[in-house]
């Protein structure tokens, strides 16, 4: 009996594995026409419909005859895109067809393609985004083409929710959740002991980055990394009488802006951080790594005790003191 039970168990596991393999291989259909048409055929059909321009004379009323009971559809009227009193809203023009394309014969069986958005859409990302960009052409999006998200083939609908009262990515309370769905490494860093107050929504990703692209590195809102940091850390801005080269060049040389296990979001603890550049400078070339406070004592060694190099060179961001050449005062 035990042998029979084991055989049944093995067969059940095998059958479940086969089902998982089949579901992984089989395509997931996002719309009715996807079952009978390839993505290329869908795109060609949509292009033809646009050239013919067969829009519905009744607009959204025709669409709501079938889709009026879908909560995700009717939620559109709670947001700006469904505002019937706004001249900038799609509802003031072609209504649903302004985004989803001409109705054509779609309402006769629902098999004629319409433009769909999101993960299940068979329409390529560039075509989807072209719909959004046809209205959203302002200075905030002028660098979208060739930007990080554009190059990564990210659709607008991957981050934004149009059929909603409030788009989560536009709220400081929920923006971080949207961004970290993809940026998981940064999500982990934000939870380290030393980080910017992003996880408490006192800061958000868009305070430093423009997700629609900029001409700066990492889509920063300012022309350079340092200019970005100076927006908040103005006390670190120069020029100083005595300057520290890595500070004037790039703050991220020493700091990880998304978070670190070290004090002050430093990439590495001092003196190791300092020795990456000062390996042959005086006493830095012969470090005496004494015991930590967890051991016994540091033998009164200022180089390994307390703040290490910063015990003496406290003005690492630059000094205006006449005798501050060594950034000690």
mmCIF file of C-alpha atoms in Angstrom:
data_model
loop_
_atom_site.group_PDB
_atom_site.id
_atom_site.type_symbol
_atom_site.label_atom_id
_atom_site.label_comp_id
_atom_site.label_asym_id
_atom_site.label_seq_id
_atom_site.Cartn_x
_atom_site.Cartn_y
_atom_site.Cartn_z
ATOM 1 C CA UNK A 1 0.000 0.000 0.000
ATOM 2 C CA UNK A 2 2.828 2.388 0.853
ATOM 3 C CA UNK A 3 4.441 1.732 -2.528
ATOM 4 C CA UNK A 4 1.145 2.480 -4.342
ATOM 5 C CA UNK A 5 0.740 5.741 -2.414
ATOM 6 C CA UNK A 6 4.269 6.774 -3.333
ATOM 7 C CA UNK A 7 3.614 5.988 -7.005
ATOM 8 C CA UNK A 8 0.422 8.087 -6.916
ATOM 9 C CA UNK A 9 2.320 10.946 -5.302
ATOM 10 C CA UNK A 10 5.059 10.826 -7.946
ATOM 11 C CA UNK A 11 2.449 10.755 -10.737
ATOM 12 C CA UNK A 12 0.616 13.712 -9.226
ATOM 13 C CA UNK A 13 3.848 15.745 -8.981
ATOM 14 C CA UNK A 14 4.762 14.823 -12.559
ATOM 15 C CA UNK A 15 1.322 15.854 -13.832
ATOM 16 C CA UNK A 16 1.535 19.174 -11.994
ATOM 17 C CA UNK A 17 4.989 19.797 -13.464
ATOM 18 C CA UNK A 18 3.669 19.108 -16.969
ATOM 19 C CA UNK A 19 0.818 21.573 -16.449
ATOM 20 C CA UNK A 20 3.268 24.236 -15.295
ATOM 21 C CA UNK A 21 5.446 23.618 -18.345
ATOM 22 C CA UNK A 22 2.460 23.870 -20.683
ATOM 23 C CA UNK A 23 1.248 27.098 -19.051
ATOM 24 C CA UNK A 24 4.757 28.550 -19.320
ATOM 25 C CA UNK A 25 5.003 27.684 -23.014
ATOM 26 C CA UNK A 26 1.454 28.695 -23.945
ATOM 27 C CA UNK A 27 0.985 32.416 -24.679
ATOM 28 C CA UNK A 28 -1.077 34.488 -22.269
ATOM 29 C CA UNK A 29 -3.771 36.240 -24.253
ATOM 30 C CA UNK A 30 -4.547 39.825 -23.347
ATOM 31 C CA UNK A 31 -7.514 40.295 -25.701
ATOM 32 C CA UNK A 32 -9.809 38.236 -27.947
ATOM 33 C CA UNK A 33 -8.007 39.138 -31.150
ATOM 34 C CA UNK A 34 -4.694 37.921 -29.741
ATOM 35 C CA UNK A 35 -5.894 34.330 -30.095
ATOM 36 C CA UNK A 36 -6.299 34.606 -33.853
ATOM 37 C CA UNK A 37 -3.836 37.337 -34.843
ATOM 38 C CA UNK A 38 -0.086 37.722 -34.476
ATOM 39 C CA UNK A 39 1.366 40.950 -32.999
ATOM 40 C CA UNK A 40 2.375 42.067 -36.501
ATOM 41 C CA UNK A 41 -1.154 41.477 -37.789
ATOM 42 C CA UNK A 42 -2.611 43.420 -34.851
ATOM 43 C CA UNK A 43 -0.306 46.357 -35.569
ATOM 44 C CA UNK A 44 -1.085 46.285 -39.301
ATOM 45 C CA UNK A 45 -4.815 46.179 -38.574
ATOM 46 C CA UNK A 46 -4.557 49.175 -36.227
ATOM 47 C CA UNK A 47 -2.554 51.158 -38.785
ATOM 48 C CA UNK A 48 -5.272 50.467 -41.370
ATOM 49 C CA UNK A 49 -8.018 51.552 -38.970
ATOM 50 C CA UNK A 50 -6.215 54.833 -38.287
ATOM 51 C CA UNK A 51 -5.822 55.505 -41.990
ATOM 52 C CA UNK A 52 -9.545 54.848 -42.516
ATOM 53 C CA UNK A 53 -10.503 56.916 -39.455
ATOM 54 C CA UNK A 54 -13.741 55.089 -38.691
ATOM 55 C CA UNK A 55 -14.559 56.650 -35.328
ATOM 56 C CA UNK A 56 -17.840 56.093 -33.536
ATOM 57 C CA UNK A 57 -20.361 58.972 -33.788
ATOM 58 C CA UNK A 58 -21.445 58.278 -30.189
ATOM 59 C CA UNK A 59 -17.955 58.096 -28.678
ATOM 60 C CA UNK A 60 -17.743 56.754 -25.134
ATOM 61 C CA UNK A 61 -21.442 55.868 -25.062
ATOM 62 C CA UNK A 62 -20.793 53.116 -27.598
ATOM 63 C CA UNK A 63 -17.851 51.768 -25.574
ATOM 64 C CA UNK A 64 -19.748 51.799 -22.281
ATOM 65 C CA UNK A 65 -22.534 49.665 -23.727
ATOM 66 C CA UNK A 66 -20.154 46.712 -23.313
ATOM 67 C CA UNK A 67 -17.507 47.981 -20.891
ATOM 68 C CA UNK A 68 -19.729 50.023 -18.566
ATOM 69 C CA UNK A 69 -19.866 47.261 -15.953
ATOM 70 C CA UNK A 70 -16.077 46.974 -15.669
ATOM 71 C CA UNK A 71 -14.852 48.906 -12.634
ATOM 72 C CA UNK A 72 -11.385 49.373 -14.122
ATOM 73 C CA UNK A 73 -12.977 51.094 -17.098
ATOM 74 C CA UNK A 74 -15.414 53.375 -15.279
ATOM 75 C CA UNK A 75 -12.675 54.409 -12.824
ATOM 76 C CA UNK A 76 -11.406 56.579 -15.687
ATOM 77 C CA UNK A 77 -14.092 59.163 -14.908
ATOM 78 C CA UNK A 78 -12.665 59.687 -11.413
ATOM 79 C CA UNK A 79 -9.353 60.993 -12.780
ATOM 80 C CA UNK A 80 -8.154 63.817 -15.008
ATOM 81 C CA UNK A 81 -8.302 61.757 -18.205
ATOM 82 C CA UNK A 82 -12.031 61.209 -17.750
ATOM 83 C CA UNK A 83 -12.883 64.763 -16.710
ATOM 84 C CA UNK A 84 -15.670 65.804 -19.076
ATOM 85 C CA UNK A 85 -15.338 69.467 -18.023
ATOM 86 C CA UNK A 86 -11.663 69.804 -18.949
ATOM 87 C CA UNK A 87 -10.694 70.905 -22.445
ATOM 88 C CA UNK A 88 -7.369 69.069 -22.033
ATOM 89 C CA UNK A 89 -9.028 65.737 -21.245
ATOM 90 C CA UNK A 90 -9.512 63.065 -23.940
ATOM 91 C CA UNK A 91 -13.191 63.178 -23.000
ATOM 92 C CA UNK A 92 -13.418 66.627 -24.597
ATOM 93 C CA UNK A 93 -12.474 65.178 -27.992
ATOM 94 C CA UNK A 94 -12.543 61.636 -29.313
ATOM 95 C CA UNK A 95 -13.107 60.295 -25.791
ATOM 96 C CA UNK A 96 -12.121 56.606 -25.401
ATOM 97 C CA UNK A 97 -11.004 56.453 -29.026
ATOM 98 C CA UNK A 98 -8.493 59.247 -28.424
ATOM 99 C CA UNK A 99 -6.274 56.648 -26.727
ATOM 100 C CA UNK A 100 -7.603 53.287 -27.883
ATOM 101 C CA UNK A 101 -7.958 54.175 -31.562
ATOM 102 C CA UNK A 102 -10.902 54.194 -33.997
ATOM 103 C CA UNK A 103 -13.767 51.868 -33.099
ATOM 104 C CA UNK A 104 -14.337 50.566 -36.624
ATOM 105 C CA UNK A 105 -16.153 47.234 -36.396
ATOM 106 C CA UNK A 106 -14.815 46.415 -32.928
ATOM 107 C CA UNK A 107 -18.239 46.543 -31.290
ATOM 108 C CA UNK A 108 -19.495 43.806 -33.613
ATOM 109 C CA UNK A 109 -18.165 40.831 -31.702
ATOM 110 C CA UNK A 110 -15.170 42.505 -30.080
ATOM 111 C CA UNK A 111 -12.620 40.735 -32.271
ATOM 112 C CA UNK A 112 -11.348 43.720 -34.221
ATOM 113 C CA UNK A 113 -8.204 45.081 -32.541
ATOM 114 C CA UNK A 114 -8.112 48.205 -30.395
ATOM 115 C CA UNK A 115 -5.039 49.737 -28.793
ATOM 116 C CA UNK A 116 -4.432 48.118 -25.408
ATOM 117 C CA UNK A 117 -1.850 49.137 -22.828
ATOM 118 C CA UNK A 118 0.217 47.373 -20.194
ATOM 119 C CA UNK A 119 1.904 44.016 -19.795
ATOM 120 C CA UNK A 120 -0.725 41.981 -21.642
ATOM 121 C CA UNK A 121 -0.768 44.207 -24.704
ATOM 122 C CA UNK A 122 0.633 42.622 -27.857
ATOM 123 C CA UNK A 123 1.299 46.080 -29.269
ATOM 124 C CA UNK A 124 4.973 47.032 -28.989
ATOM 125 C CA UNK A 125 6.039 49.551 -26.367
ATOM 126 C CA UNK A 126 6.979 52.242 -28.862
ATOM 127 C CA UNK A 127 3.498 52.238 -30.391
ATOM 128 C CA UNK A 128 1.849 52.333 -26.964
ATOM 129 C CA UNK A 129 4.006 55.244 -25.829
ATOM 130 C CA UNK A 130 3.379 57.188 -29.030
ATOM 131 C CA UNK A 131 -0.263 57.492 -27.968
ATOM 132 C CA UNK A 132 0.684 59.040 -24.620
ATOM 133 C CA UNK A 133 3.376 61.264 -26.096
ATOM 134 C CA UNK A 134 0.952 62.686 -28.638
ATOM 135 C CA UNK A 135 -0.504 64.784 -25.790
ATOM 136 C CA UNK A 136 2.244 64.818 -23.167
ATOM 137 C CA UNK A 137 4.837 66.834 -25.052
ATOM 138 C CA UNK A 138 6.260 69.290 -22.540
ATOM 139 C CA UNK A 139 9.701 70.203 -21.202
ATOM 140 C CA UNK A 140 9.583 67.398 -18.624
ATOM 141 C CA UNK A 141 9.504 64.797 -21.398
ATOM 142 C CA UNK A 142 11.672 66.414 -24.063
ATOM 143 C CA UNK A 143 14.541 64.001 -23.321
ATOM 144 C CA UNK A 144 12.406 60.837 -23.237
ATOM 145 C CA UNK A 145 13.734 59.514 -26.542
ATOM 146 C CA UNK A 146 17.056 57.854 -25.821
ATOM 147 C CA UNK A 147 16.585 58.050 -22.049
ATOM 148 C CA UNK A 148 17.084 55.152 -19.667
ATOM 149 C CA UNK A 149 13.450 54.068 -19.539
ATOM 150 C CA UNK A 150 12.996 54.484 -23.272
ATOM 151 C CA UNK A 151 16.102 52.385 -23.981
ATOM 152 C CA UNK A 152 14.847 49.752 -21.537
ATOM 153 C CA UNK A 153 11.625 49.512 -23.569
ATOM 154 C CA UNK A 154 9.455 50.632 -20.635
ATOM 155 C CA UNK A 155 5.869 51.527 -21.470
ATOM 156 C CA UNK A 156 4.191 54.555 -19.890
ATOM 157 C CA UNK A 157 1.465 52.201 -18.656
ATOM 158 C CA UNK A 158 4.083 50.207 -16.721
ATOM 159 C CA UNK A 159 4.364 53.093 -14.249
ATOM 160 C CA UNK A 160 1.202 55.155 -14.754
ATOM 161 C CA UNK A 161 -2.446 54.256 -14.141
ATOM 162 C CA UNK A 162 -4.833 56.240 -16.319
ATOM 163 C CA UNK A 163 -8.057 54.484 -15.269
ATOM 164 C CA UNK A 164 -7.755 55.583 -11.647
ATOM 165 C CA UNK A 165 -8.794 58.473 -9.429
ATOM 166 C CA UNK A 166 -5.186 58.992 -8.369
ATOM 167 C CA UNK A 167 -2.125 57.730 -10.193
ATOM 168 C CA UNK A 168 0.089 56.067 -7.502
ATOM 169 C CA UNK A 169 3.334 57.184 -9.145
ATOM 170 C CA UNK A 170 2.234 60.829 -8.869
ATOM 171 C CA UNK A 171 1.737 60.646 -5.099
ATOM 172 C CA UNK A 172 4.632 61.049 -2.670
ATOM 173 C CA UNK A 173 3.073 58.407 -0.453
ATOM 174 C CA UNK A 174 3.137 55.688 -3.113
ATOM 175 C CA UNK A 175 5.738 56.790 -5.680
ATOM 176 C CA UNK A 176 8.545 54.835 -4.027
ATOM 177 C CA UNK A 177 6.506 51.611 -4.236
ATOM 178 C CA UNK A 178 6.056 52.022 -7.979
ATOM 179 C CA UNK A 179 9.737 52.769 -8.647
ATOM 180 C CA UNK A 180 11.096 49.963 -6.477
ATOM 181 C CA UNK A 181 8.989 47.369 -8.280
ATOM 182 C CA UNK A 182 11.815 47.409 -10.838
ATOM 183 C CA UNK A 183 14.660 49.074 -8.958
ATOM 184 C CA UNK A 184 15.022 46.328 -6.348
ATOM 185 C CA UNK A 185 18.709 46.997 -5.628
ATOM 186 C CA UNK A 186 17.912 50.582 -4.664
ATOM 187 C CA UNK A 187 14.980 49.338 -2.576
ATOM 188 C CA UNK A 188 17.375 47.215 -0.514
ATOM 189 C CA UNK A 189 19.800 50.122 -0.116
ATOM 190 C CA UNK A 190 17.039 52.447 1.085
ATOM 191 C CA UNK A 191 16.536 50.151 4.072
ATOM 192 C CA UNK A 192 20.158 50.255 5.198
ATOM 193 C CA UNK A 193 21.086 52.025 8.436
ATOM 194 C CA UNK A 194 22.274 55.196 6.709
ATOM 195 C CA UNK A 195 20.070 56.499 3.913
ATOM 196 C CA UNK A 196 18.015 59.421 2.688
ATOM 197 C CA UNK A 197 14.537 59.606 4.312
ATOM 198 C CA UNK A 198 12.831 58.158 1.252
ATOM 199 C CA UNK A 199 11.170 55.224 2.999
ATOM 200 C CA UNK A 200 9.317 57.750 5.205
ATOM 201 C CA UNK A 201 8.170 59.690 2.105
ATOM 202 C CA UNK A 202 10.086 62.778 3.253
ATOM 203 C CA UNK A 203 11.860 62.483 -0.080
ATOM 204 C CA UNK A 204 10.876 60.733 -3.292
ATOM 205 C CA UNK A 205 12.804 59.421 -6.284
ATOM 206 C CA UNK A 206 11.705 62.306 -8.495
ATOM 207 C CA UNK A 207 13.356 64.829 -6.163
ATOM 208 C CA UNK A 208 16.619 63.722 -7.744
ATOM 209 C CA UNK A 209 15.642 61.865 -10.934
ATOM 210 C CA UNK A 210 13.405 62.653 -13.888
ATOM 211 C CA UNK A 211 11.994 59.274 -15.021
ATOM 212 C CA UNK A 212 11.142 60.745 -18.427
ATOM 213 C CA UNK A 213 14.809 61.377 -19.162
ATOM 214 C CA UNK A 214 17.310 64.225 -18.925
ATOM 215 C CA UNK A 215 20.635 65.082 -20.490
ATOM 216 C CA UNK A 216 22.392 64.319 -17.176
ATOM 217 C CA UNK A 217 23.843 61.082 -15.879
ATOM 218 C CA UNK A 218 21.269 58.712 -14.329
ATOM 219 C CA UNK A 219 18.451 61.041 -15.447
ATOM 220 C CA UNK A 220 19.280 63.530 -12.685
ATOM 221 C CA UNK A 221 17.171 66.670 -12.575
ATOM 222 C CA UNK A 222 20.277 68.883 -12.245
ATOM 223 C CA UNK A 223 23.133 69.159 -14.758
ATOM 224 C CA UNK A 224 25.547 67.179 -12.553
ATOM 225 C CA UNK A 225 25.601 64.913 -9.507
ATOM 226 C CA UNK A 226 27.017 67.658 -7.297
ATOM 227 C CA UNK A 227 24.441 70.219 -8.420
ATOM 228 C CA UNK A 228 21.782 67.674 -7.538
ATOM 229 C CA UNK A 229 23.228 67.217 -4.034
ATOM 230 C CA UNK A 230 23.738 70.959 -3.459
ATOM 231 C CA UNK A 231 19.991 71.503 -3.827
ATOM 232 C CA UNK A 232 19.729 70.222 -0.244
ATOM 233 C CA UNK A 233 23.328 70.214 0.983
ATOM 234 C CA UNK A 234 24.121 73.846 0.171
ATOM 235 C CA UNK A 235 26.690 74.036 2.979
ATOM 236 C CA UNK A 236 28.941 71.682 1.010
ATOM 237 C CA UNK A 237 28.964 73.912 -2.054
ATOM 238 C CA UNK A 238 32.214 75.669 -2.920
ATOM 239 C CA UNK A 239 34.289 77.333 -3.940
ATOM 240 C CA UNK A 240 36.487 76.787 -0.890
ATOM 241 C CA UNK A 241 39.959 78.124 -0.190
ATOM 242 C CA UNK A 242 41.207 74.575 0.226
ATOM 243 C CA UNK A 243 39.260 72.005 -1.768
ATOM 244 C CA UNK A 244 39.174 68.214 -1.722
ATOM 245 C CA UNK A 245 39.392 66.874 -5.286
ATOM 246 C CA UNK A 246 36.857 64.002 -5.056
ATOM 247 C CA UNK A 247 34.370 66.344 -3.383
ATOM 248 C CA UNK A 248 34.487 68.934 -6.149
ATOM 249 C CA UNK A 249 34.410 66.224 -8.812
ATOM 250 C CA UNK A 250 31.565 63.922 -7.747
ATOM 251 C CA UNK A 251 29.843 63.380 -4.392
ATOM 252 C CA UNK A 252 29.130 59.766 -5.332
ATOM 253 C CA UNK A 253 32.880 59.053 -5.318
ATOM 254 C CA UNK A 254 32.572 58.563 -1.564
ATOM 255 C CA UNK A 255 28.814 58.387 -0.929
ATOM 256 C CA UNK A 256 26.107 55.988 -2.031
ATOM 257 C CA UNK A 257 23.017 58.237 -2.311
ATOM 258 C CA UNK A 258 20.571 55.328 -1.995
ATOM 259 C CA UNK A 259 21.935 54.110 1.313
ATOM 260 C CA UNK A 260 24.842 52.381 2.994
ATOM 261 C CA UNK A 261 25.713 50.321 6.038
ATOM 262 C CA UNK A 262 28.340 52.945 6.887
ATOM 263 C CA UNK A 263 27.914 56.298 8.581
ATOM 264 C CA UNK A 264 27.068 59.208 6.286
ATOM 265 C CA UNK A 265 26.164 56.839 3.440
ATOM 266 C CA UNK A 266 29.873 56.277 2.789
ATOM 267 C CA UNK A 267 30.616 53.505 0.318
ATOM 268 C CA UNK A 268 33.353 52.091 2.568
ATOM 269 C CA UNK A 269 34.402 52.794 6.137
ATOM 270 C CA UNK A 270 37.339 55.043 6.833
ATOM 271 C CA UNK A 271 40.302 54.616 6.768
ATOM 272 C CA UNK A 272 39.767 52.117 3.922
ATOM 273 C CA UNK A 273 37.790 54.708 1.962
ATOM 274 C CA UNK A 274 40.531 57.321 2.288
ATOM 275 C CA UNK A 275 43.259 54.836 1.413
ATOM 276 C CA UNK A 276 41.708 54.208 -1.992
ATOM 277 C CA UNK A 277 43.343 57.505 -2.991
ATOM 278 C CA UNK A 278 45.850 58.157 -0.179
ATOM 279 C CA UNK A 279 47.629 54.817 -0.200
ATOM 280 C CA UNK A 280 51.103 56.358 -0.292
ATOM 281 C CA UNK A 281 50.569 59.582 1.646
ATOM 282 C CA UNK A 282 52.606 59.735 4.839
ATOM 283 C CA UNK A 283 51.116 57.786 7.721
ATOM 284 C CA UNK A 284 48.306 56.512 5.466
ATOM 285 C CA UNK A 285 50.738 54.085 3.830
ATOM 286 C CA UNK A 286 51.513 52.357 7.146
ATOM 287 C CA UNK A 287 48.189 51.954 8.929
ATOM 288 C CA UNK A 288 48.099 50.515 12.388
ATOM 289 C CA UNK A 289 44.826 48.650 12.628
ATOM 290 C CA UNK A 290 44.445 48.523 16.386
ATOM 291 C CA UNK A 291 41.721 46.716 18.283
ATOM 292 C CA UNK A 292 38.197 48.018 18.109
ATOM 293 C CA UNK A 293 36.092 48.963 21.110
ATOM 294 C CA UNK A 294 34.746 45.420 21.013
ATOM 295 C CA UNK A 295 38.271 44.189 21.826
ATOM 296 C CA UNK A 296 40.292 46.000 24.438
ATOM 297 C CA UNK A 297 41.806 49.316 23.332
ATOM 298 C CA UNK A 298 43.078 51.176 20.281
ATOM 299 C CA UNK A 299 46.404 52.016 21.960
ATOM 300 C CA UNK A 300 45.564 55.718 21.753
ATOM 301 C CA UNK A 301 45.861 55.534 17.980
ATOM 302 C CA UNK A 302 43.853 58.324 16.339
ATOM 303 C CA UNK A 303 44.152 56.557 13.006
ATOM 304 C CA UNK A 304 42.113 53.535 14.036
ATOM 305 C CA UNK A 305 40.037 54.903 16.901
ATOM 306 C CA UNK A 306 36.841 56.923 16.777
ATOM 307 C CA UNK A 307 36.335 58.515 13.378
ATOM 308 C CA UNK A 308 39.749 57.414 12.128
ATOM 309 C CA UNK A 309 41.146 59.869 9.527
ATOM 310 C CA UNK A 310 38.287 62.247 10.333
ATOM 311 C CA UNK A 311 39.584 62.640 13.871
ATOM 312 C CA UNK A 312 42.129 65.076 12.447
ATOM 313 C CA UNK A 313 41.005 65.813 8.890
ATOM 314 C CA UNK A 314 37.500 66.850 9.832
ATOM 315 C CA UNK A 315 36.886 69.316 6.993
ATOM 316 C CA UNK A 316 36.882 66.760 4.171
ATOM 317 C CA UNK A 317 34.358 68.770 2.161
ATOM 318 C CA UNK A 318 36.766 71.717 2.005
ATOM 319 C CA UNK A 319 38.111 74.452 4.249
ATOM 320 C CA UNK A 320 38.157 78.246 4.185
ATOM 321 C CA UNK A 321 40.663 78.529 7.041
ATOM 322 C CA UNK A 322 44.013 80.076 6.055
ATOM 323 C CA UNK A 323 45.767 77.080 7.646
ATOM 324 C CA UNK A 324 43.366 74.488 6.363
ATOM 325 C CA UNK A 325 45.567 73.037 3.644
ATOM 326 C CA UNK A 326 45.351 69.573 5.202
ATOM 327 C CA UNK A 327 41.589 69.996 5.804
ATOM 328 C CA UNK A 328 42.162 69.901 9.542
ATOM 329 C CA UNK A 329 40.421 73.174 10.375
#
